[in-house]
Amino acid sequence: MSDYGVEVLWVLILACLGLSAVAVVFSVFQRRHSHTPAVTYSAGEDVASEAARKVLREFEKNGHSADAALITWSPDTLRKILAGYLPETQVIVVSNREPYIHNTRDDGVELLVPASGLVSALEPITRACAGTWIAYGGGTADRLTVDKNDRVEVPPDNPSYTLRRVWLTEEEYRGYYLGFANEGLWPLCHIAFTRPIFRASDWEAYEAVNRKFADTVVAEARNERPIVLVQDYHFALLPRMIRERLPEAIIITFWHIPWPNSEVFSICPWRERILEGLLGSSIIGFHTQFHANNFAESVDRFLESRIERADAAISYGGQTTLVHAYPISVEWPAELLAKLPDVDQCRARVRERFALKADVKLCVGVERLDYTKGILDRFRALEELFTKHPEWVGKLVFLQIAAPSRGTLPAYRQLHNECRRYVEELNQRYGSEDYSPVLMVDKHHTQEQVYEIYRAADICMVTSLHDGMNLVAKEFVAARDDEQGVLLLSTFAGASRELLEALIVNPYDTAMTSEALLQALTMTPEEQRERMRPMREMVRDNNVYRWAGSMLLDAARLRKRGDLDRVMGNGERPSNNNNVIPMFERIRKAVS
């Protein structure tokens, strides 16, 4: 073949390749546009409605769609999801702790809103959904403030949902809450080197109280298909008990604390019963994927089950449960910030309240008095700082807000005494007549008081030895609309997976924590702003409404698939009364 013929052949080959590429691009273009109609809005629609629809389509990705990050998550978004995808659905929240506590005082009844991470996360959601919150009524005036059905409308100044109180005897409370939940499960799930204690009598009380709450859920359900949000380690048996009575309910259980590895979990004498109880859930949520994986491994080791890791699902006893990570967060914007003055005024008020000099740096810690929070470890870091950098003596005050917690348990009494002794030693060694380096306030504070302290602080220390999330870190960030302040955050808190611009520390490493504290004390306002700004953006975009919306969207997806299966099955309900559909089973049947 001549050179001219070779050139012509190459031209033809290149032309064919070019035409093929054009055809592929055109085919992809046509396919996309034939399956994705253009977004239009009628006069009665708004952007929030369309946003909710878009997220529902994308939520096949285990709650982590790209579109979800583009939505402004708010109470209105939750209402749109409920109205659009779960119409007429009742939302029931179940927790041990109640969002409003009534106590008797000499001058009448006092209303207390506990400074609790769980309450601060769930309360705005229950308001947005106009739901029912079922909780233990432990306030001394709680019985005086309910109606004949043990209900009270809350919040008092703007009633928007129902609080249903459950009454427990002193014996039930000791066995279920102080005993099995907090002397057994709590230390079992936290790596804080406190031995869990398991007693048969505590287990019996735990089982009985879970049954009592199940009876209350059934009594409060307006129909057979509510969405029930079960909260935390107090109710590991509750999902299965509800499932037996309300087989068409969507049950979402959120485990707020870490889940241990299977070797540690094997310590529990009733491990199989706990796993079976939790697998009564439609969805089980954890803060991090690591804890979700630990749960799946525990199920795989102790129950005859099928783990579908690709689908993030567990099949057990004819039912499939989704196991997902849903990082919890806080309200954005925080409603109570509107009640507070600006940062300068908050600083002035806090400094006046605690008699702080104008030139001292204020470092704060805010939590329950608990051995998992690393309170003693931050005192050690402070002592290390004063030893290596004595120039900071007199220029730094550490304010520890430590709400009393479980004070009748020996481990907590011991911790309280140790903290008190350590504070006295530090103040004697480094203090003077007009200066105390450590102020420990062991009393309850309202959320408004806590946020005022956040806004007044130069540094916030969150040094958990082990934590599911720890919302103090996110609350501090949300409170700092001045984009100032430094967050010192334990690597063992779930929040460290998200708040990457914080100073991340190992609280067991006293020298490291001390050096990070020095870095925080000397950090320029410009660097504080550069670190605080992206953290605030993260908390804004991944707020508590997105956390709740993610679970509700998964619930809507499950309900839709359950309804579809009943239609495909000639309208008959599944024989196992299970409204949770094993997605991978349908996929296998479709391709077989």
Coordinates of C-alpha atoms in Angstrom, one line a residue:
M1 CA 0.0 0.0 0.0
S2 CA 1.3 3.5 -0.9
D3 CA 2.0 6.2 1.6
Y4 CA -1.0 8.0 0.4
G5 CA -3.2 4.9 1.0
V6 CA -1.9 4.6 4.6
E7 CA -2.7 8.2 5.3
V8 CA -6.2 7.8 4.0
L9 CA -6.7 4.6 6.1
W10 CA -5.6 6.5 9.3
V11 CA -7.9 9.3 8.5
L12 CA -10.8 6.9 8.3
I13 CA -9.9 5.2 11.5
L14 CA -9.7 8.5 13.4
A15 CA -13.0 9.6 11.9
C16 CA -14.7 6.4 13.1
L17 CA -13.3 6.8 16.6
G18 CA -14.4 10.4 16.7
L19 CA -18.0 9.5 15.6
S20 CA -18.1 6.7 18.2
A21 CA -17.1 9.1 21.0
V22 CA -19.8 11.6 19.9
A23 CA -22.4 8.8 19.9
V24 CA -21.4 7.7 23.4
V25 CA -21.6 11.3 24.7
F26 CA -25.0 11.8 23.0
S27 CA -26.3 8.5 24.4
V28 CA -25.3 9.4 28.0
F29 CA -26.8 12.9 27.5
Q30 CA -30.1 11.4 26.3
R31 CA -30.3 8.9 29.0
R32 CA -29.7 11.5 31.8
H33 CA -32.3 13.8 30.4
S34 CA -34.9 11.1 29.7
H35 CA -34.7 10.0 33.3
T36 CA -34.3 13.3 35.1
P37 CA -37.1 15.7 34.3
A38 CA -36.5 19.4 34.6
V39 CA -37.3 20.9 38.0
T40 CA -40.3 23.3 37.9
Y41 CA -42.3 24.9 40.7
S42 CA -46.0 25.5 40.6
A43 CA -47.5 28.3 42.5
G44 CA -48.2 26.1 45.6
E45 CA -44.7 24.6 45.8
D46 CA -41.5 26.0 47.3
V47 CA -37.8 25.1 47.3
A48 CA -38.0 23.2 50.5
S49 CA -40.5 20.7 49.1
E50 CA -38.4 20.1 46.0
A51 CA -35.2 19.8 48.2
A52 CA -36.9 17.1 50.3
R53 CA -37.9 15.1 47.1
K54 CA -34.3 15.4 45.7
V55 CA -32.8 14.1 48.9
L56 CA -35.2 11.2 49.1
R57 CA -34.0 10.0 45.7
E58 CA -30.4 10.4 46.6
F59 CA -30.7 8.7 50.0
E60 CA -29.8 5.3 48.6
K61 CA -26.3 6.4 49.6
N62 CA -26.7 5.6 53.3
G63 CA -27.6 9.2 54.2
H64 CA -24.6 10.8 52.7
S65 CA -25.8 12.3 49.4
A66 CA -24.1 15.3 47.9
D67 CA -27.4 17.0 47.6
A68 CA -28.1 16.8 51.3
A69 CA -25.2 19.1 52.0
L70 CA -26.7 21.8 49.8
I71 CA -30.0 22.0 51.7
T72 CA -30.6 24.4 54.5
W73 CA -31.8 22.0 57.2
S74 CA -34.4 23.5 59.5
P75 CA -37.6 22.7 61.3
D76 CA -39.4 23.5 58.1
T77 CA -37.4 20.9 56.2
L78 CA -38.4 18.2 58.7
R79 CA -42.1 19.2 58.4
K80 CA -41.8 19.0 54.6
I81 CA -40.3 15.5 54.8
L82 CA -43.1 14.4 57.2
A83 CA -45.9 16.0 55.1
G84 CA -44.5 14.8 51.7
Y85 CA -43.2 11.3 52.5
L86 CA -44.7 10.3 55.8
P87 CA -48.1 12.1 55.8
E88 CA -50.3 11.7 58.9
T89 CA -47.4 9.8 60.6
Q90 CA -47.1 10.2 64.4
V91 CA -43.6 10.7 65.7
I92 CA -43.0 9.3 69.2
V93 CA -39.7 9.9 71.0
V94 CA -38.7 7.6 73.9
S95 CA -35.9 8.5 76.3
N96 CA -35.1 8.1 80.0
R97 CA -34.5 11.8 80.5
E98 CA -37.3 14.2 80.1
P99 CA -36.9 17.6 78.4
Y100 CA -38.8 19.5 81.1
I101 CA -38.6 18.7 84.8
H102 CA -41.0 20.2 87.4
N103 CA -39.6 20.4 91.0
T104 CA -41.2 21.7 94.1
R105 CA -39.8 24.8 95.9
D106 CA -40.8 26.8 98.9
D107 CA -42.4 29.4 96.7
G108 CA -44.1 27.0 94.3
V109 CA -43.1 24.9 91.3
E110 CA -39.8 25.4 89.5
L111 CA -39.4 24.4 85.8
L112 CA -36.0 23.0 84.9
V113 CA -34.7 22.4 81.4
P114 CA -31.7 20.0 81.9
A115 CA -28.4 20.8 80.2
S116 CA -28.3 17.5 78.4
G117 CA -26.8 16.7 75.0
L118 CA -29.7 14.3 74.3
V119 CA -32.3 16.8 75.2
S120 CA -30.7 19.7 73.3
A121 CA -30.6 17.4 70.2
L122 CA -34.1 16.0 70.4
E123 CA -36.2 18.8 71.8
P124 CA -36.1 21.0 68.7
I125 CA -37.0 18.0 66.5
T126 CA -40.0 17.0 68.6
R127 CA -41.2 20.6 68.5
A128 CA -40.8 20.6 64.7
C129 CA -42.7 17.4 64.3
A130 CA -45.4 18.2 66.9
G131 CA -44.7 14.7 68.3
T132 CA -45.1 12.9 71.6
W133 CA -42.1 12.5 74.0
I134 CA -42.3 9.6 76.5
A135 CA -39.9 9.8 79.4
Y136 CA -39.4 8.9 83.1
G137 CA -41.0 11.5 85.3
G138 CA -38.5 12.0 88.1
G139 CA -39.2 15.6 89.1
T140 CA -40.6 16.2 92.6
A141 CA -43.6 18.1 91.1
D142 CA -43.9 16.1 87.9
R143 CA -47.1 14.4 89.1
L144 CA -48.7 17.7 90.0
T145 CA -48.3 19.2 86.5
V146 CA -49.7 16.4 84.3
D147 CA -53.3 15.8 83.3
K148 CA -55.3 12.6 84.2
N149 CA -53.5 10.8 81.3
D150 CA -50.1 11.7 82.7
R151 CA -49.5 14.2 79.8
V152 CA -48.4 17.9 79.8
E153 CA -48.1 20.2 76.8
V154 CA -44.6 21.7 76.4
P155 CA -42.8 24.1 76.1
P156 CA -44.8 26.0 78.6
D157 CA -44.5 29.4 76.8
N158 CA -45.3 27.9 73.4
P159 CA -46.8 24.4 73.6
S160 CA -45.9 22.5 70.5
Y161 CA -45.7 18.8 71.5
T162 CA -46.9 16.4 74.3
L163 CA -44.7 15.1 77.1
R164 CA -46.0 11.8 78.4
R165 CA -44.5 10.8 81.8
V166 CA -43.9 7.3 83.0
W167 CA -43.7 6.6 86.7
L168 CA -41.2 4.2 88.2
T169 CA -40.9 2.9 91.8
E170 CA -37.7 3.6 93.7
E171 CA -36.8 -0.1 93.3
E172 CA -37.4 -0.1 89.6
Y173 CA -35.3 3.1 89.2
R174 CA -32.4 1.7 91.2
G175 CA -32.4 -1.6 89.3
Y176 CA -33.1 -0.4 85.8
Y177 CA -31.3 3.0 85.7
L178 CA -28.6 3.0 88.4
G179 CA -28.0 -0.7 88.3
F180 CA -28.1 -2.4 84.9
A181 CA -27.9 0.7 82.7
N182 CA -25.2 2.7 84.6
E183 CA -23.3 0.1 86.5
G184 CA -23.5 -2.4 83.7
L185 CA -23.9 -1.1 80.2
W186 CA -22.3 2.3 80.7
P187 CA -18.8 1.1 81.8
L188 CA -19.1 -1.9 79.4
C189 CA -19.5 0.5 76.4
H190 CA -16.9 3.1 77.5
I191 CA -13.1 2.4 77.6
A192 CA -12.6 4.2 80.9
F193 CA -11.3 1.2 82.9
T194 CA -14.2 0.9 85.2
R195 CA -15.4 -2.6 85.7
P196 CA -19.0 -3.2 84.8
I197 CA -21.3 -4.8 87.4
F198 CA -24.0 -7.2 86.4
R199 CA -26.7 -8.4 88.8
A200 CA -29.7 -10.6 88.0
S201 CA -32.0 -8.4 90.0
D202 CA -30.9 -5.3 88.0
W203 CA -31.6 -7.2 84.7
E204 CA -35.1 -8.2 85.9
A205 CA -35.8 -4.5 86.7
Y206 CA -34.4 -3.4 83.4
E207 CA -36.6 -5.9 81.5
A208 CA -39.7 -4.8 83.5
V209 CA -39.1 -1.1 82.9
N210 CA -38.6 -1.7 79.2
R211 CA -41.9 -3.5 79.1
K212 CA -43.6 -0.6 81.0
F213 CA -42.3 1.8 78.4
A214 CA -43.5 -0.5 75.6
D215 CA -47.0 -0.5 77.0
T216 CA -46.9 3.3 77.1
V217 CA -45.7 3.6 73.5
V218 CA -48.6 1.3 72.4
A219 CA -51.1 3.4 74.5
E220 CA -49.9 6.7 73.0
A221 CA -49.8 5.4 69.4
R222 CA -52.8 6.8 67.4
N223 CA -52.5 4.0 64.9
E224 CA -50.5 0.9 64.0
R225 CA -47.9 2.8 61.9
P226 CA -46.1 5.4 64.1
I227 CA -42.4 6.3 63.8
V228 CA -40.8 5.6 67.2
L229 CA -37.4 7.1 68.0
V230 CA -35.9 5.0 70.8
Q231 CA -33.0 6.7 72.5
D232 CA -30.0 5.1 74.0
Y233 CA -28.7 2.3 76.2
H234 CA -31.6 2.5 78.7
F235 CA -33.9 0.7 76.2
A236 CA -32.0 -2.1 74.5
L237 CA -35.0 -4.4 74.8
L238 CA -37.7 -1.9 73.9
P239 CA -37.5 -2.2 70.0
R240 CA -38.4 -5.9 70.0
M241 CA -41.2 -5.3 72.6
I242 CA -42.7 -2.6 70.4
R243 CA -42.3 -4.7 67.3
E244 CA -44.3 -7.5 68.8
R245 CA -47.2 -5.1 69.5
L246 CA -46.9 -2.7 66.6
P247 CA -45.5 -4.8 63.7
E248 CA -46.0 -2.0 61.2
A249 CA -44.2 0.7 63.2
I250 CA -41.0 2.2 61.9
I251 CA -38.7 1.9 64.9
I252 CA -35.5 3.9 64.8
T253 CA -33.1 3.2 67.7
F254 CA -30.2 5.6 68.3
W255 CA -27.4 4.4 70.5
H256 CA -25.8 7.6 71.9
I257 CA -22.8 6.0 73.5
P258 CA -20.0 3.9 71.9
W259 CA -20.5 0.3 71.0
P260 CA -17.6 -1.9 72.2
N261 CA -15.8 -4.5 70.2
S262 CA -17.3 -8.0 70.3
E263 CA -14.7 -9.3 72.8
V264 CA -15.6 -6.6 75.4
F265 CA -19.4 -7.0 74.7
S266 CA -19.1 -10.7 75.4
I267 CA -18.7 -9.8 79.1
C268 CA -22.4 -9.1 79.4
P269 CA -24.3 -12.1 80.6
W270 CA -27.4 -11.2 78.6
R271 CA -25.6 -10.2 75.4
E272 CA -27.9 -12.3 73.1
R273 CA -31.0 -10.8 74.6
I274 CA -29.7 -7.3 74.1
L275 CA -28.8 -7.9 70.5
E276 CA -32.2 -9.5 69.8
G277 CA -33.9 -6.6 71.4
L278 CA -32.1 -4.0 69.3
L279 CA -32.7 -6.0 66.1
G280 CA -36.4 -5.4 66.6
S281 CA -35.5 -1.9 65.2
S282 CA -36.1 -0.9 61.6
I283 CA -33.0 1.2 61.8
I284 CA -30.2 1.3 64.3
G285 CA -28.0 4.5 64.4
F286 CA -24.6 5.2 65.8
H287 CA -22.5 8.3 65.8
T288 CA -19.6 6.8 63.9
Q289 CA -19.2 4.0 61.4
F290 CA -16.6 2.5 63.7
H291 CA -19.3 1.9 66.3
A292 CA -21.7 0.6 63.7
N293 CA -19.1 -1.9 62.6
N294 CA -18.5 -3.1 66.2
F295 CA -22.3 -3.7 66.5
A296 CA -22.4 -5.8 63.3
E297 CA -19.4 -7.8 64.5
S298 CA -21.1 -8.5 67.9
V299 CA -24.3 -9.7 66.1
D300 CA -22.2 -11.8 63.7
R301 CA -20.4 -13.5 66.6
F302 CA -23.4 -14.2 69.0
L303 CA -26.5 -14.6 66.8
E304 CA -27.3 -16.8 63.8
S305 CA -27.7 -13.9 61.4
R306 CA -26.7 -12.7 58.0
I307 CA -24.6 -9.5 57.7
E308 CA -24.9 -7.6 54.4
R309 CA -22.1 -5.1 54.7
A310 CA -22.6 -3.7 51.3
D311 CA -26.2 -2.8 52.2
A312 CA -25.3 -1.8 55.8
A313 CA -28.0 -4.3 56.9
I314 CA -28.5 -7.3 59.2
S315 CA -31.0 -10.0 58.6
Y316 CA -32.2 -11.9 61.7
G317 CA -35.3 -13.9 62.4
G318 CA -37.0 -13.0 59.1
Q319 CA -36.4 -9.2 59.6
T320 CA -33.9 -6.9 58.2
T321 CA -32.5 -4.0 60.2
L322 CA -30.4 -1.2 58.7
V323 CA -27.3 -0.2 60.7
H324 CA -26.1 3.3 59.8
A325 CA -23.9 6.1 61.1
Y326 CA -25.8 9.3 61.8
P327 CA -23.5 11.9 63.5
I328 CA -25.7 13.8 65.9
S329 CA -25.5 17.6 66.1
V330 CA -27.1 20.7 67.6
E331 CA -29.7 23.2 66.7
W332 CA -28.7 25.8 64.1
P333 CA -29.1 28.6 64.7
A334 CA -29.5 28.0 68.4
E335 CA -32.8 29.5 69.4
L336 CA -31.6 30.6 72.8
L337 CA -28.8 32.7 71.3
A338 CA -31.5 35.3 70.5
K339 CA -32.1 35.6 74.2
L340 CA -28.4 36.3 75.0
P341 CA -26.5 39.5 74.7
D342 CA -23.4 39.9 72.5
V343 CA -20.1 38.2 73.3
D344 CA -18.6 41.2 75.1
Q345 CA -21.6 41.5 77.4
C346 CA -21.5 37.8 78.1
R347 CA -17.8 38.0 79.0
A348 CA -18.5 40.9 81.3
R349 CA -21.4 39.1 83.1
V350 CA -19.5 35.8 83.5
R351 CA -16.3 37.6 84.8
E352 CA -18.4 39.5 87.3
R353 CA -20.2 36.4 88.5
F354 CA -17.0 34.5 89.2
A355 CA -14.9 37.6 90.2
L356 CA -12.4 37.2 87.4
K357 CA -9.9 39.8 86.6
A358 CA -10.1 41.5 83.2
D359 CA -6.6 40.3 82.1
V360 CA -7.0 36.6 82.8
K361 CA -7.7 34.0 80.2
L362 CA -10.8 31.9 80.8
C363 CA -10.8 28.2 80.0
V364 CA -14.0 26.2 80.6
G365 CA -15.2 22.6 80.8
V366 CA -18.9 21.8 80.7
E367 CA -20.3 18.3 81.4
R368 CA -21.9 15.9 83.8
L369 CA -19.6 14.7 86.6
D370 CA -18.7 11.4 84.9
Y371 CA -15.5 9.3 84.9
T372 CA -15.6 9.1 81.1
K373 CA -15.3 12.9 80.6
G374 CA -11.6 13.2 81.5
I375 CA -12.1 15.9 84.1
L376 CA -9.1 14.8 86.3
D377 CA -7.0 14.5 83.1
R378 CA -7.5 18.2 82.3
F379 CA -6.6 19.2 85.8
R380 CA -3.3 17.3 85.4
A381 CA -2.7 19.1 82.1
L382 CA -3.3 22.4 83.9
E383 CA -0.8 21.4 86.6
E384 CA 1.7 20.5 83.9
L385 CA 1.3 23.9 82.2
F386 CA 1.9 25.7 85.5
T387 CA 5.0 23.6 86.2
K388 CA 6.6 24.1 82.8
H389 CA 5.3 27.7 82.2
P390 CA 4.9 29.4 85.6
E391 CA 4.4 32.7 83.8
W392 CA 0.8 31.6 83.3
V393 CA 0.1 31.4 87.0
G394 CA -2.3 34.3 87.8
K395 CA -3.1 34.8 84.1
L396 CA -5.3 31.7 83.6
V397 CA -8.5 30.5 85.3
F398 CA -10.1 27.1 84.6
L399 CA -13.9 27.0 85.2
Q400 CA -15.3 23.5 85.5
I401 CA -19.0 23.2 85.3
A402 CA -19.8 19.7 86.6
A403 CA -23.4 18.9 86.9
P404 CA -24.0 16.2 89.6
S405 CA -24.7 12.8 88.1
R406 CA -25.5 9.4 89.6
G407 CA -24.2 10.5 92.9
T408 CA -25.4 7.4 94.7
L409 CA -23.1 5.1 92.7
P410 CA -19.7 4.5 94.4
A411 CA -17.7 5.3 91.2
Y412 CA -19.3 8.7 90.9
R413 CA -18.9 9.5 94.6
Q414 CA -15.3 8.6 94.4
L415 CA -14.8 10.8 91.3
H416 CA -16.5 13.8 93.0
N417 CA -14.2 13.4 96.0
E418 CA -11.1 13.1 93.8
C419 CA -12.0 16.2 91.8
R420 CA -12.6 18.2 94.9
R421 CA -9.3 17.2 96.5
Y422 CA -7.4 18.0 93.3
V423 CA -9.0 21.4 92.9
E424 CA -8.1 22.2 96.5
E425 CA -4.5 21.1 96.0
L426 CA -4.1 23.2 92.8
N427 CA -5.6 26.3 94.4
Q428 CA -3.4 25.9 97.5
R429 CA -0.3 25.4 95.4
Y430 CA -0.8 28.1 92.7
G431 CA -3.5 30.4 94.2
S432 CA -3.5 33.4 96.4
E433 CA -5.9 35.5 98.4
D434 CA -7.4 37.0 95.2
Y435 CA -6.7 34.3 92.7
S436 CA -7.9 30.7 92.4
P437 CA -6.7 28.9 89.3
V438 CA -9.5 26.4 89.3
L439 CA -13.2 27.1 90.0
M440 CA -15.4 23.9 90.2
V441 CA -19.1 24.5 90.1
D442 CA -20.9 21.2 90.8
K443 CA -24.5 22.2 90.2
H444 CA -27.0 22.1 87.3
H445 CA -27.0 25.0 84.8
T446 CA -29.7 25.9 82.3
Q447 CA -28.8 25.8 78.6
E448 CA -29.0 29.6 78.5
Q449 CA -26.4 29.8 81.4
V450 CA -24.2 27.3 79.6
Y451 CA -24.2 29.2 76.3
E452 CA -23.4 32.4 78.1
I453 CA -20.3 30.7 79.5
Y454 CA -19.4 29.4 76.1
R455 CA -19.5 32.9 74.7
A456 CA -17.4 34.2 77.5
A457 CA -14.6 31.6 77.3
D458 CA -11.3 31.9 75.6
I459 CA -10.8 28.1 75.5
C460 CA -13.2 25.2 75.8
M461 CA -11.7 21.8 76.8
V462 CA -13.5 18.6 75.8
T463 CA -11.2 15.8 77.0
S464 CA -13.4 12.8 77.0
L465 CA -11.7 9.5 77.6
H466 CA -14.3 7.8 75.4
D467 CA -17.5 9.4 73.9
G468 CA -20.0 8.7 71.3
M469 CA -20.1 12.3 70.0
N470 CA -20.0 14.9 72.8
L471 CA -22.2 17.8 71.9
V472 CA -20.4 20.3 74.2
A473 CA -17.8 20.7 71.4
K474 CA -20.5 21.5 68.8
E475 CA -22.4 23.8 71.2
F476 CA -19.3 25.8 71.9
V477 CA -18.7 26.3 68.2
A478 CA -22.4 27.2 67.6
A479 CA -22.2 29.8 70.4
R480 CA -19.2 31.6 68.9
D481 CA -20.8 33.9 66.3
D482 CA -17.8 36.2 66.9
E483 CA -15.6 33.4 65.3
Q484 CA -13.2 33.5 68.3
G485 CA -12.3 31.0 71.0
V486 CA -10.3 27.8 70.8
L487 CA -11.7 24.3 71.1
L488 CA -9.4 21.6 72.6
L489 CA -10.9 18.3 71.7
S490 CA -10.2 14.7 72.6
T491 CA -9.4 12.3 69.7
F492 CA -11.7 9.8 71.6
A493 CA -14.8 11.9 71.1
G494 CA -16.9 11.3 68.0
A495 CA -16.9 15.1 67.4
S496 CA -13.2 14.9 66.5
R497 CA -14.2 13.2 63.2
E498 CA -15.9 16.3 62.1
L499 CA -14.3 19.3 63.9
L500 CA -10.9 18.8 62.4
E501 CA -9.8 22.4 63.0
A502 CA -9.9 22.0 66.7
L503 CA -6.7 21.2 68.6
I504 CA -7.0 17.4 68.8
V505 CA -5.4 15.8 71.8
N506 CA -5.0 12.5 73.5
P507 CA -6.2 13.2 77.1
Y508 CA -4.1 10.3 78.5
D509 CA -1.0 12.2 77.3
T510 CA -0.7 14.9 79.9
A511 CA 2.3 16.6 78.2
M512 CA 0.6 16.7 74.8
T513 CA -2.6 18.2 76.3
S514 CA -0.6 20.7 78.3
E515 CA 1.3 21.8 75.1
A516 CA -2.1 22.1 73.2
L517 CA -3.4 24.3 76.1
L518 CA -0.3 26.6 75.7
Q519 CA -0.9 26.7 72.0
A520 CA -4.6 27.7 72.6
L521 CA -3.5 30.4 75.1
T522 CA -1.1 32.0 72.7
M523 CA -3.2 31.6 69.5
T524 CA -3.7 34.8 67.5
P525 CA -7.3 36.1 66.8
E526 CA -6.6 35.6 63.1
E527 CA -5.8 31.9 63.6
Q528 CA -8.8 31.5 65.9
R529 CA -11.0 32.9 63.2
E530 CA -9.4 30.6 60.5
R531 CA -10.1 27.6 62.7
M532 CA -13.5 28.6 64.0
R533 CA -15.1 29.6 60.6
P534 CA -14.9 26.1 59.0
M535 CA -16.1 24.4 62.2
R536 CA -19.1 26.7 62.3
E537 CA -19.8 25.9 58.7
M538 CA -19.7 22.2 59.5
V539 CA -22.1 22.5 62.4
R540 CA -24.4 24.7 60.4
D541 CA -24.6 22.3 57.4
N542 CA -24.7 19.2 59.6
N543 CA -27.1 20.4 62.2
V544 CA -29.6 18.4 64.3
Y545 CA -32.3 18.8 61.7
R546 CA -30.1 17.0 59.2
W547 CA -29.4 14.3 61.7
A548 CA -33.2 13.8 62.2
G549 CA -34.0 14.3 58.6
S550 CA -31.5 11.6 57.6
M551 CA -33.2 9.0 59.7
L552 CA -36.7 10.1 58.7
L553 CA -35.8 9.9 55.0
D554 CA -34.5 6.4 55.6
A555 CA -37.7 5.6 57.4
A556 CA -39.7 7.0 54.4
R557 CA -37.7 4.8 52.1
L558 CA -38.4 1.7 54.1
R559 CA -42.1 2.5 54.4
K560 CA -42.4 3.1 50.7
R561 CA -40.7 -0.2 49.9
G562 CA -42.9 -2.0 52.4
D563 CA -46.0 -0.6 50.8
L564 CA -44.7 -1.6 47.4
D565 CA -44.1 -5.1 48.5
R566 CA -47.6 -5.5 49.8
V567 CA -49.0 -4.2 46.5
M568 CA -46.7 -6.7 44.6
G569 CA -47.9 -9.4 46.9
N570 CA -51.6 -8.9 46.0
G571 CA -52.2 -6.6 48.9
E572 CA -51.4 -9.2 51.5
R573 CA -49.2 -8.3 54.5
P574 CA -45.9 -10.2 54.9
S575 CA -46.4 -13.4 56.9
N576 CA -43.7 -12.3 59.4
N577 CA -45.6 -9.0 60.0
N578 CA -42.4 -7.2 59.1
N579 CA -42.7 -3.8 57.5
V580 CA -38.9 -3.6 57.0
I581 CA -38.1 -5.0 53.6
P582 CA -34.7 -6.8 52.9
M583 CA -33.6 -4.7 50.0
F584 CA -30.8 -7.1 48.9
E585 CA -33.4 -9.9 48.6
R586 CA -35.5 -7.9 46.1
I587 CA -32.3 -7.1 44.1
R588 CA -31.3 -10.7 44.0
K589 CA -34.8 -11.8 42.8
A590 CA -34.9 -9.1 40.2
V591 CA -31.6 -10.2 38.6
S592 CA -32.1 -13.9 39.0

